[in-house]
Amino acid sequence: MMESSHIVALNAHPIARKRRIEASSCGRIEIDNVTITFGRGAAAHQAVSTTSLSIAPGEFICILGPSGCGKSTLLNAIAGYVEPTTGAVTVDGERVTGPGPDRGMVFQQYSLFPWKTIRENIAFGPMVAGHSRDECSATANTFLEMVGLSKFASKYPSELSGGMQQRVGIARALANYPTVLLMDEPFGALDAQTRLMMQEHLLAIWNAFKVTVVFVTHDVDEAIFLADRVLVMSASPGAIMADLPVPLPRPRDPDIATTADFMQLKKKCLEHIRAESLKAFEQQNH
Amino acid sequence: MGAMQTKPKATPEAVAPAVPPQGPPGAAEAPAAARDKGRAERAFALLGRVGPDLAVGLVALLSGLLLWHLATLYNFNYVINFQNVPSPLRVFDAFLTQLADEEFYIHILVSLRRILIGYVLAVILGVAAGVAMARSRFARAFIYPYIEILRPIPAVAWIPLAILMWPSEESSIVYITFLGALFPIVLNTMHGVEQTSEVLVRAAKSLGASRLQIFRHVILPGALPSISAGLAIGMGVSWFSLLAGEIISGQYGIGYFTWNAYSLINYPDIVVGMLMIGALGTLCTYLVRVAMRPLLVWQRRTR
């Protein structure tokens, strides 16, 4: 299990404290009338239909939806990998034109550099930014400690378990001190127990750093457990069909999943998804 | 994080047959003794694993030598003719004689120099061309037809034209050596670079890496396993080509030595030359692999 002393240490960490002060003003995401279409002419496929969305600094957003609904495409538009066909994405008033270190990205899996040690992976951002060797090393050590992997600093990614690798992925994204953390089903490939632990761990990190998090998942429990707001996305073409605030108290522990409030929210989410699935099912049969 | 601990690795000791080394009684007091004991156990374990295979290999080689010896002793002549084949002992004698001869070393050094020049040029040009072809559609469309046309032409076929083209015999042999190494290096580099993981490039971009940094830290290391395979194959082929060149032209080199032994009816030296060629080729390929090893440590370390 996650040691609670570790989480307390995370909160008191000077970098985390500094981040919390900045966070009150940084990391606002505006998605303004964005549509995303792939291909042209007859082969054109609209992945995201007109979407407008405002995410406050330090907010934890989960985008929930079935596979292929365009939730990852929307995330990629914030990351800058995909350019909106119309409309614009801005972060803190600045238009997104490509990927950048202000928006940390955590992928589902296999995104660590296999030829770099864990320490080198985490130090990658500071390294390419031209920081000195000592600075990179110090930053890497800070974040290694933060995700509890100091002992594994000189190991290679293939020597770590899937859960550990994802913690390194989070640490690597945070080592750039981003204002936004974008996560594309980061725990999707992990087993159930590890996933629960990672969710708790992520909340602890988020609580310490107060970065804005946009977290894509198809797991209803995960979305409700983590988020301030759950955005339910519908498929073909992808659109946000429900924007559900999650008024559950924080800090949250896994027991919250058995409370009536949690169940109520889950039911609401499932109703939306079910209606959507039925629609998709009927469309397929016509 | 107990659930996330890595599984314990199977240590060599665990695989070892239970053969405790016989230590002197009362040797337990010194840690050095314990270390020696561990070392001995590991040595035993290694022997236990590769020992039987080694033994079989040795027996196979010895019986081959014996058959060769018998075939030459009784002048075996049925389809294959052993009447003019030197016996293993005569080859060994000739080998010892050559080892004492300065000229033998000159032949070896001349061959090695040709390999060195031709191979190094092939590595530089081959890696550059391979990267260019993988990264640029134009470069690929431009270079690929040449590769497809020239690659199937064996080194031997190049010799007459090479002699006509190049100012000296030496440069034509080096050219053929270079050509042999070039194609495997180009193609393996190209494939390695093409296999770049898209998610790693995206990760590097989101971490703020420039194009050059992505190349240096993501694309190149990702292509290294394939490039290093190409370098090893290229070394083998460059020896192959060198020998073709040396047998047909030149006054020095281990290939020339071998062919010359035939011309001078000095048959044991033919086999000495052949074995030397094999040994040098193997040695050079091994050196390439050893040189690449530090860059590929990450590949051999897995959970």
XYZ file of C-alpha atoms in Angstrom:
589
model
C 0.000 0.000 0.000
C 0.935 3.639 -0.367
C 2.668 4.905 2.767
C 0.699 7.862 4.165
C 3.924 9.489 5.427
C 5.014 9.627 1.826
C 1.929 11.618 0.846
C 2.409 14.008 3.753
C 5.996 14.526 2.620
C 4.705 15.250 -0.865
C 2.453 18.028 0.418
C 5.226 19.663 2.411
C 7.735 19.537 -0.416
C 8.972 23.074 -1.205
C 8.486 22.582 -4.955
C 4.952 21.383 -4.373
C 4.260 24.423 -2.164
C 5.649 26.787 -4.773
C 3.542 25.115 -7.455
C 0.392 25.463 -5.374
C 0.890 29.236 -5.148
C 1.389 29.539 -8.920
C -1.439 27.153 -9.661
C -4.145 29.552 -8.582
C -3.544 31.496 -11.794
C -2.004 29.035 -14.270
C -3.355 26.149 -16.287
C -6.651 27.518 -17.604
C -7.758 25.630 -20.717
C -10.312 27.072 -23.144
C -11.687 24.931 -25.932
C -13.582 27.248 -28.248
C -15.877 25.815 -30.934
C -13.419 23.076 -31.810
C -14.206 20.521 -34.487
C -11.702 17.924 -35.662
C -12.094 16.141 -38.987
C -9.677 13.561 -40.349
C -9.364 12.941 -44.077
C -11.035 14.821 -46.891
C -13.991 14.526 -49.219
C -15.808 11.219 -49.146
C -13.260 9.704 -46.752
C -13.684 12.533 -44.245
C -14.432 11.416 -40.713
C -15.442 13.845 -38.019
C -13.812 12.709 -34.785
C -14.906 15.667 -32.662
C -17.989 17.748 -33.419
C -18.357 21.340 -32.243
C -17.100 21.393 -28.677
C -16.644 24.286 -26.305
C -15.240 23.794 -22.869
C -13.613 25.771 -20.101
C -11.323 24.169 -17.541
C -10.273 26.152 -14.475
C -6.701 26.256 -13.121
C -5.993 23.286 -10.860
C -9.172 21.484 -11.845
C -9.192 17.677 -12.249
C -11.254 16.773 -15.323
C -12.046 13.258 -16.493
C -13.231 12.684 -20.036
C -15.265 9.499 -19.994
C -16.430 7.622 -23.045
C -16.309 4.416 -25.057
C -13.372 3.606 -27.311
C -13.369 5.525 -30.554
C -15.543 8.366 -29.247
C -12.873 10.964 -29.914
C -11.835 11.544 -26.305
C -8.176 10.925 -27.071
C -8.434 13.161 -30.140
C -9.730 15.981 -27.969
C -6.858 15.389 -25.530
C -4.389 15.382 -28.420
C -5.758 18.734 -29.529
C -4.939 20.181 -26.097
C -1.520 18.505 -26.247
C -0.916 19.992 -29.686
C -0.485 16.729 -31.594
C -3.698 17.330 -33.535
C -4.698 20.662 -34.992
C -8.395 21.514 -34.699
C -10.087 21.746 -38.107
C -12.048 24.737 -36.849
C -11.973 26.649 -33.574
C -9.056 26.958 -31.187
C -7.572 25.588 -27.990
C -5.907 28.084 -25.675
C -3.971 27.489 -22.476
C -3.662 30.574 -20.269
C -4.735 32.716 -23.194
C -2.112 31.349 -25.539
C -3.221 29.419 -28.571
C -1.962 25.827 -28.778
C -0.018 25.295 -32.008
C 2.033 22.226 -31.097
C 3.238 20.074 -28.219
C 5.214 21.836 -25.522
C 6.682 21.358 -22.058
C 3.978 23.507 -20.431
C 1.562 20.613 -21.017
C 2.926 17.349 -19.620
C 1.676 14.210 -21.317
C 1.301 10.735 -19.804
C 0.585 7.934 -22.269
C -1.089 4.575 -21.775
C 2.147 2.584 -21.885
C 5.551 2.036 -23.514
C 6.348 5.713 -23.590
C 9.540 5.675 -21.522
C 12.810 5.782 -23.456
C 14.012 2.157 -23.135
C 17.688 3.152 -23.601
C 17.632 5.669 -20.783
C 17.709 4.837 -17.102
C 14.818 5.901 -14.899
C 16.821 8.926 -13.739
C 17.666 9.892 -17.344
C 14.033 9.493 -18.364
C 12.864 11.851 -15.637
C 15.672 14.309 -16.387
C 14.826 14.354 -20.102
C 12.703 17.527 -20.004
C 15.221 19.593 -18.024
C 18.028 18.123 -20.163
C 16.558 19.193 -23.515
C 15.741 22.575 -21.975
C 19.490 23.020 -21.557
C 19.721 22.861 -17.771
C 23.086 21.943 -16.283
C 23.924 18.375 -15.424
C 23.666 19.138 -11.695
C 20.276 20.792 -12.058
C 18.941 17.875 -14.104
C 20.217 15.415 -11.553
C 18.706 17.371 -8.667
C 15.329 17.638 -10.406
C 15.389 13.932 -11.242
C 16.177 13.043 -7.624
C 13.335 15.226 -6.349
C 10.802 13.524 -8.576
C 12.230 10.050 -8.061
C 11.671 10.601 -4.368
C 8.213 12.002 -5.001
C 7.051 8.860 -6.804
C 8.953 6.614 -4.376
C 11.354 5.141 -6.921
C 14.728 6.470 -5.722
C 15.979 2.919 -5.347
C 15.337 2.268 -9.043
C 17.101 5.363 -10.390
C 19.721 3.468 -12.385
C 17.427 0.733 -13.651
C 16.112 0.659 -17.192
C 12.342 0.860 -17.842
C 12.146 -2.797 -18.901
C 13.331 -3.771 -15.410
C 10.288 -2.137 -13.773
C 6.694 -3.293 -13.411
C 3.931 -1.610 -15.419
C 2.768 0.433 -12.423
C 6.285 1.635 -11.687
C 6.772 2.591 -15.322
C 3.647 4.721 -15.232
C 4.854 6.447 -12.064
C 8.062 7.263 -13.920
C 5.942 8.580 -16.801
C 4.109 10.914 -14.408
C 7.357 12.015 -12.768
C 8.911 12.680 -16.170
C 5.988 14.873 -17.225
C 6.042 16.767 -13.914
C 9.807 17.352 -14.027
C 9.126 20.141 -16.546
C 6.848 21.854 -14.002
C 3.933 21.935 -16.447
C 0.751 23.866 -15.693
C -1.351 21.152 -17.301
C -1.046 17.372 -17.043
C -2.699 15.435 -19.866
C -3.266 11.738 -19.260
C -4.421 9.334 -21.960
C -5.792 6.245 -20.182
C -2.580 6.076 -18.164
C -3.718 3.183 -15.972
C -5.613 1.304 -18.665
C -2.989 -1.415 -19.034
C -2.530 -2.043 -15.311
C -4.148 -4.751 -13.180
C -7.021 -3.742 -10.895
C -5.072 -3.521 -7.609
C -2.214 -1.570 -9.107
C -4.675 0.730 -10.796
C -6.384 1.597 -7.500
C -3.035 2.369 -5.913
C -2.008 4.505 -8.847
C -5.257 6.477 -8.630
C -4.618 7.296 -4.989
C -1.042 8.155 -5.757
C -2.081 10.456 -8.583
C -4.530 12.305 -6.325
C -1.758 12.816 -3.777
C 0.527 14.238 -6.455
C -2.228 16.426 -7.867
C -3.086 17.680 -4.386
C 0.534 18.617 -3.821
C 1.074 20.235 -7.214
C -2.383 21.563 -8.040
C -1.764 21.210 -11.752
C -4.755 21.162 -14.063
C -5.361 17.520 -14.992
C -7.257 16.284 -18.037
C -7.608 12.534 -17.665
C -9.091 10.341 -20.389
C -10.623 7.010 -19.348
C -13.392 4.572 -20.203
C -13.668 3.408 -16.589
C -16.643 5.022 -14.791
C -15.358 4.308 -11.259
C -11.968 5.732 -12.088
C -13.489 8.899 -13.524
C -15.716 9.565 -10.498
C -13.039 8.680 -7.950
C -10.532 11.105 -9.462
C -12.428 14.015 -10.973
C -13.869 17.349 -9.964
C -15.946 17.133 -13.136
C -16.698 14.177 -15.387
C -17.308 14.954 -19.047
C -19.192 12.124 -20.727
C -18.445 11.901 -24.417
C -20.635 10.366 -27.087
C -19.401 8.573 -30.150
C -19.685 9.372 -33.845
C -19.207 12.237 -34.034
C -17.541 12.805 -30.653
C -19.266 15.406 -28.523
C -19.561 16.112 -24.833
C -23.069 15.019 -23.911
C -22.910 15.547 -20.141
C -20.866 17.682 -17.788
C -21.262 16.195 -14.316
C -19.716 17.885 -11.266
C -18.426 15.433 -8.650
C -19.145 17.033 -5.283
C -17.503 14.222 -3.287
C -15.290 15.472 -0.431
C -11.507 15.317 -0.669
C -9.143 13.758 0.214
C -10.834 10.664 -1.170
C -9.988 7.096 -0.322
C -11.168 3.970 -2.148
C -13.975 3.400 0.395
C -15.782 6.344 -1.141
C -16.826 4.041 -3.967
C -19.351 2.397 -1.644
C -21.124 5.626 -0.579
C -24.596 6.535 -1.815
C -23.396 9.762 -3.445
C -20.816 7.837 -5.469
C -23.401 5.281 -6.545
C -25.796 8.036 -7.582
C -23.147 9.652 -9.776
C -22.149 6.329 -11.242
C -25.764 5.615 -12.124
C -26.075 8.954 -13.868
C -22.894 8.351 -15.874
C -23.973 4.861 -16.832
C -27.391 6.093 -17.984
C -25.740 8.550 -20.348
C -23.341 5.914 -21.640
C -26.116 3.357 -21.997
C -28.325 5.708 -24.006
C -25.343 6.405 -26.195
C -24.437 2.750 -26.635
C -28.014 1.915 -27.582
C -27.984 4.668 -30.170
C -24.718 3.383 -31.604
C -26.029 -0.173 -31.554
C -29.191 0.831 -33.433
C -27.183 2.786 -35.975
C -25.103 -0.304 -36.673
C -28.217 -2.374 -37.278
C -29.766 -0.049 -39.843
C 4.320 -0.526 -2.725
C 4.740 -4.151 -1.839
C 2.563 -5.324 -4.714
C 4.763 -3.588 -7.234
C 8.020 -5.240 -6.295
C 9.856 -6.835 -9.152
C 9.977 -10.578 -9.129
C 13.262 -12.031 -7.926
C 15.469 -13.041 -10.793
C 16.527 -16.626 -11.260
C 20.142 -16.442 -10.192
C 22.771 -18.584 -11.881
C 23.174 -20.372 -8.565
C 19.566 -21.440 -8.666
C 20.130 -23.138 -11.993
C 23.393 -24.724 -10.920
C 23.597 -28.396 -10.215
C 24.033 -29.043 -6.515
C 27.765 -29.604 -6.450
C 29.194 -27.966 -3.328
C 32.891 -27.320 -3.798
C 35.072 -29.179 -1.310
C 36.481 -26.460 0.929
C 38.939 -27.131 3.744
C 37.181 -27.641 7.091
C 36.924 -24.465 9.197
C 37.246 -22.142 6.218
C 34.033 -20.343 7.166
C 35.736 -17.586 9.157
C 36.958 -15.426 6.248
C 34.535 -13.565 3.967
C 37.109 -13.961 1.186
C 36.688 -17.701 1.466
C 32.932 -17.293 1.062
C 33.507 -15.147 -2.022
C 35.818 -17.751 -3.513
C 33.237 -20.371 -2.757
C 30.608 -18.320 -4.604
C 32.939 -17.895 -7.532
C 33.680 -21.590 -7.654
C 29.970 -22.344 -7.527
C 29.330 -19.994 -10.416
C 32.145 -21.578 -12.409
C 30.651 -24.994 -11.726
C 27.231 -23.721 -12.763
C 28.617 -22.355 -16.013
C 30.435 -25.590 -16.707
C 27.273 -27.531 -15.896
C 25.330 -25.541 -18.478
C 27.791 -25.281 -21.377
C 30.070 -28.206 -20.489
C 28.121 -30.967 -22.277
C 27.731 -28.898 -25.447
C 31.410 -28.001 -25.400
C 32.324 -31.641 -25.017
C 30.131 -32.669 -27.957
C 31.615 -29.900 -30.089
C 35.140 -30.943 -29.191
C 34.475 -34.588 -30.034
C 32.929 -33.533 -33.349
C 35.954 -31.434 -34.269
C 38.414 -34.143 -33.261
C 36.592 -36.795 -35.294
C 36.578 -34.434 -38.281
C 40.336 -33.988 -37.921
C 40.758 -37.747 -37.648
C 38.688 -38.383 -40.792
C 40.715 -35.761 -42.651
C 43.909 -37.390 -41.437
C 42.746 -40.878 -42.493
C 41.538 -39.626 -45.878
C 44.946 -38.116 -46.636
C 46.803 -41.113 -45.156
C 45.008 -43.600 -47.426
C 44.775 -41.219 -50.423
C 41.018 -41.358 -50.480
C 39.777 -40.823 -54.037
C 36.126 -41.352 -54.765
C 34.372 -38.303 -56.289
C 36.353 -36.141 -53.859
C 40.077 -36.488 -54.265
C 42.306 -36.279 -51.196
C 45.517 -37.249 -52.984
C 46.789 -33.687 -53.136
C 45.181 -32.527 -49.873
C 47.744 -31.901 -47.127
C 47.237 -33.786 -43.870
C 46.300 -31.900 -40.678
C 49.803 -32.412 -39.291
C 51.441 -30.969 -42.380
C 49.098 -27.989 -42.211
C 50.043 -27.491 -38.580
C 53.745 -27.628 -39.479
C 53.205 -25.130 -42.273
C 51.328 -22.886 -39.856
C 54.243 -22.908 -37.407
C 56.649 -22.143 -40.247
C 54.518 -19.218 -41.392
C 54.282 -17.855 -37.853
C 58.062 -17.520 -37.906
C 57.978 -15.777 -41.288
C 57.785 -11.982 -41.340
C 56.053 -11.913 -44.710
C 53.054 -13.836 -43.346
C 52.372 -10.926 -40.987
C 52.699 -8.461 -43.832
C 49.973 -10.358 -45.683
C 47.726 -10.186 -42.628
C 48.399 -6.502 -41.983
C 47.776 -5.556 -45.601
C 44.414 -7.348 -45.488
C 43.500 -5.723 -42.199
C 44.387 -2.286 -43.536
C 42.160 -2.769 -46.571
C 39.316 -3.908 -44.325
C 39.817 -0.968 -41.996
C 39.722 1.664 -44.755
C 36.905 0.092 -46.775
C 34.795 -0.715 -43.729
C 35.146 2.648 -42.013
C 34.144 4.412 -45.233
C 31.173 2.071 -45.582
C 30.069 2.770 -42.006
C 30.220 6.529 -42.454
C 28.487 6.577 -45.824
C 26.138 3.691 -45.075
C 24.755 5.085 -41.826
C 24.365 8.540 -43.371
C 22.573 7.168 -46.441
C 20.386 4.859 -44.345
C 19.286 7.690 -42.060
C 18.641 9.973 -45.031
C 16.565 7.314 -46.764
C 14.457 6.684 -43.682
C 13.910 10.349 -42.911
C 13.482 11.869 -46.356
C 11.142 10.636 -49.006
C 13.213 12.333 -51.701
C 16.464 10.750 -50.522
C 14.793 7.372 -50.455
C 13.320 7.702 -53.940
C 16.701 8.893 -55.199
C 18.992 6.301 -53.574
C 16.794 3.221 -53.553
C 17.040 2.372 -57.296
C 20.858 2.361 -57.034
C 20.719 -0.018 -54.109
C 18.299 -2.348 -55.832
C 20.433 -2.464 -58.994
C 23.885 -2.679 -57.406
C 23.171 -4.848 -54.377
C 22.701 -8.171 -56.232
C 26.035 -7.788 -58.075
C 28.598 -9.897 -56.202
C 31.999 -8.448 -55.364
C 33.811 -10.748 -57.789
C 31.814 -9.349 -60.679
C 33.048 -5.859 -59.824
C 36.732 -6.731 -60.097
C 37.401 -6.094 -63.813
C 35.565 -2.769 -63.807
C 37.073 -1.752 -60.468
C 40.566 -2.314 -61.853
C 39.715 -0.183 -64.866
C 38.118 2.559 -62.785
C 40.533 3.051 -59.924
C 44.063 4.389 -60.221
C 45.749 1.519 -58.373
C 45.112 -2.126 -57.622
C 45.117 -1.244 -53.928
C 42.322 1.286 -54.306
C 40.238 -1.082 -56.406
C 40.458 -3.786 -53.732
C 39.545 -1.283 -51.011
C 36.627 -0.164 -53.175
C 35.322 -3.718 -53.447
C 35.700 -4.197 -49.689
C 33.808 -0.962 -49.112
C 31.029 -1.989 -51.453
C 30.547 -5.318 -49.693
C 30.038 -3.683 -46.298
C 27.936 -0.812 -47.626
C 24.620 -2.461 -48.498
C 23.892 -4.335 -45.261
C 24.781 -1.196 -43.310
C 22.556 1.083 -45.426
C 19.555 -1.239 -45.322
C 19.780 -2.072 -41.624
C 20.199 1.578 -40.703
C 17.194 2.490 -42.821
C 15.023 -0.193 -41.254
C 16.169 0.714 -37.749
C 15.348 4.389 -38.203
C 11.998 3.537 -39.800
C 11.033 1.475 -36.770
C 11.124 4.538 -34.530
C 8.278 4.355 -32.030
C 5.783 7.135 -32.726
C 4.744 7.363 -29.082
C 8.362 7.996 -28.030
C 8.685 10.820 -30.562
C 5.461 12.317 -29.256
C 6.651 11.957 -25.676
C 9.912 13.713 -26.546
C 8.018 16.516 -28.296
C 5.754 17.093 -25.311
C 8.848 17.230 -23.095
C 10.166 20.083 -25.244
C 12.756 18.308 -27.406
C 13.831 19.928 -30.676
C 14.066 17.987 -33.932
C 17.785 17.496 -33.471
C 17.317 16.365 -29.864
C 14.630 13.911 -30.950
C 17.039 12.493 -33.504
C 19.913 12.292 -31.047
C 17.976 10.909 -28.060
C 15.066 8.978 -29.571
C 15.531 8.000 -33.209
C 19.224 7.095 -33.185
C 19.251 5.009 -29.987
C 16.085 3.257 -31.144
C 17.766 2.332 -34.420
C 21.004 1.161 -32.773
C 20.103 -2.526 -32.385
C 19.349 -2.730 -36.095
C 22.364 -0.618 -37.064
C 24.644 -2.768 -34.961
C 23.319 -5.914 -36.667
C 24.047 -4.249 -40.004
C 27.576 -3.381 -38.885
C 28.275 -6.999 -37.923
C 26.853 -8.393 -41.179
C 28.708 -5.697 -43.132
C 31.993 -6.753 -41.553
C 31.413 -10.344 -42.637
C 30.545 -9.345 -46.194
C 33.493 -6.969 -46.450
C 35.874 -9.892 -45.668
C 34.088 -11.922 -48.265
C 34.584 -9.188 -50.866
C 38.168 -8.482 -49.829
C 39.139 -12.081 -50.419
C 37.608 -12.057 -53.879
C 39.622 -8.971 -54.706
C 42.863 -10.290 -53.226
C 42.696 -13.650 -54.948
C 42.306 -12.109 -58.359
C 44.675 -9.169 -58.057
C 47.300 -7.699 -55.767
C 50.686 -8.755 -54.469
C 49.897 -8.923 -50.788
C 47.073 -9.897 -48.516
C 45.918 -13.128 -46.959
C 43.747 -13.935 -49.995
C 46.711 -13.468 -52.277
C 48.777 -15.648 -49.931
C 46.227 -18.448 -50.231
C 45.975 -18.313 -54.019
C 49.716 -17.945 -54.384
C 50.245 -21.096 -52.342
C 48.175 -22.925 -54.917
C 50.170 -21.455 -57.806
C 53.433 -22.443 -56.107
C 52.133 -25.985 -55.423
C 52.604 -25.275 -51.707
C 49.410 -27.034 -50.686
C 49.611 -26.918 -46.871
C 49.761 -23.109 -47.038
C 46.403 -23.078 -48.842
C 44.750 -24.469 -45.736
C 46.815 -22.185 -43.473
C 45.544 -19.218 -45.476
C 41.948 -20.453 -45.370
C 41.947 -20.965 -41.620
C 43.587 -17.566 -41.117
C 40.891 -15.904 -43.235
C 38.208 -17.557 -41.127
C 39.886 -16.560 -37.876
C 40.428 -12.945 -38.925
C 36.848 -12.566 -40.197
C 35.435 -13.969 -36.992
C 37.734 -11.779 -34.905
C 36.712 -8.606 -36.755
C 32.987 -9.362 -36.458
C 33.485 -10.082 -32.765
C 35.290 -6.755 -32.317
C 32.379 -4.921 -33.967
C 29.944 -6.592 -31.571
C 32.096 -5.792 -28.552
C 32.394 -2.171 -29.666
C 28.610 -1.855 -29.922
C 27.883 -3.610 -26.643
C 28.120 -0.600 -24.286
C 25.508 1.212 -26.395
C 23.056 -1.666 -26.106
C 23.249 -2.409 -22.383
C 19.593 -1.437 -22.003
C 18.536 -4.226 -24.351
C 20.002 -7.006 -22.259
C 18.638 -5.737 -18.968
C 15.054 -6.894 -18.652
C 12.863 -7.805 -15.762
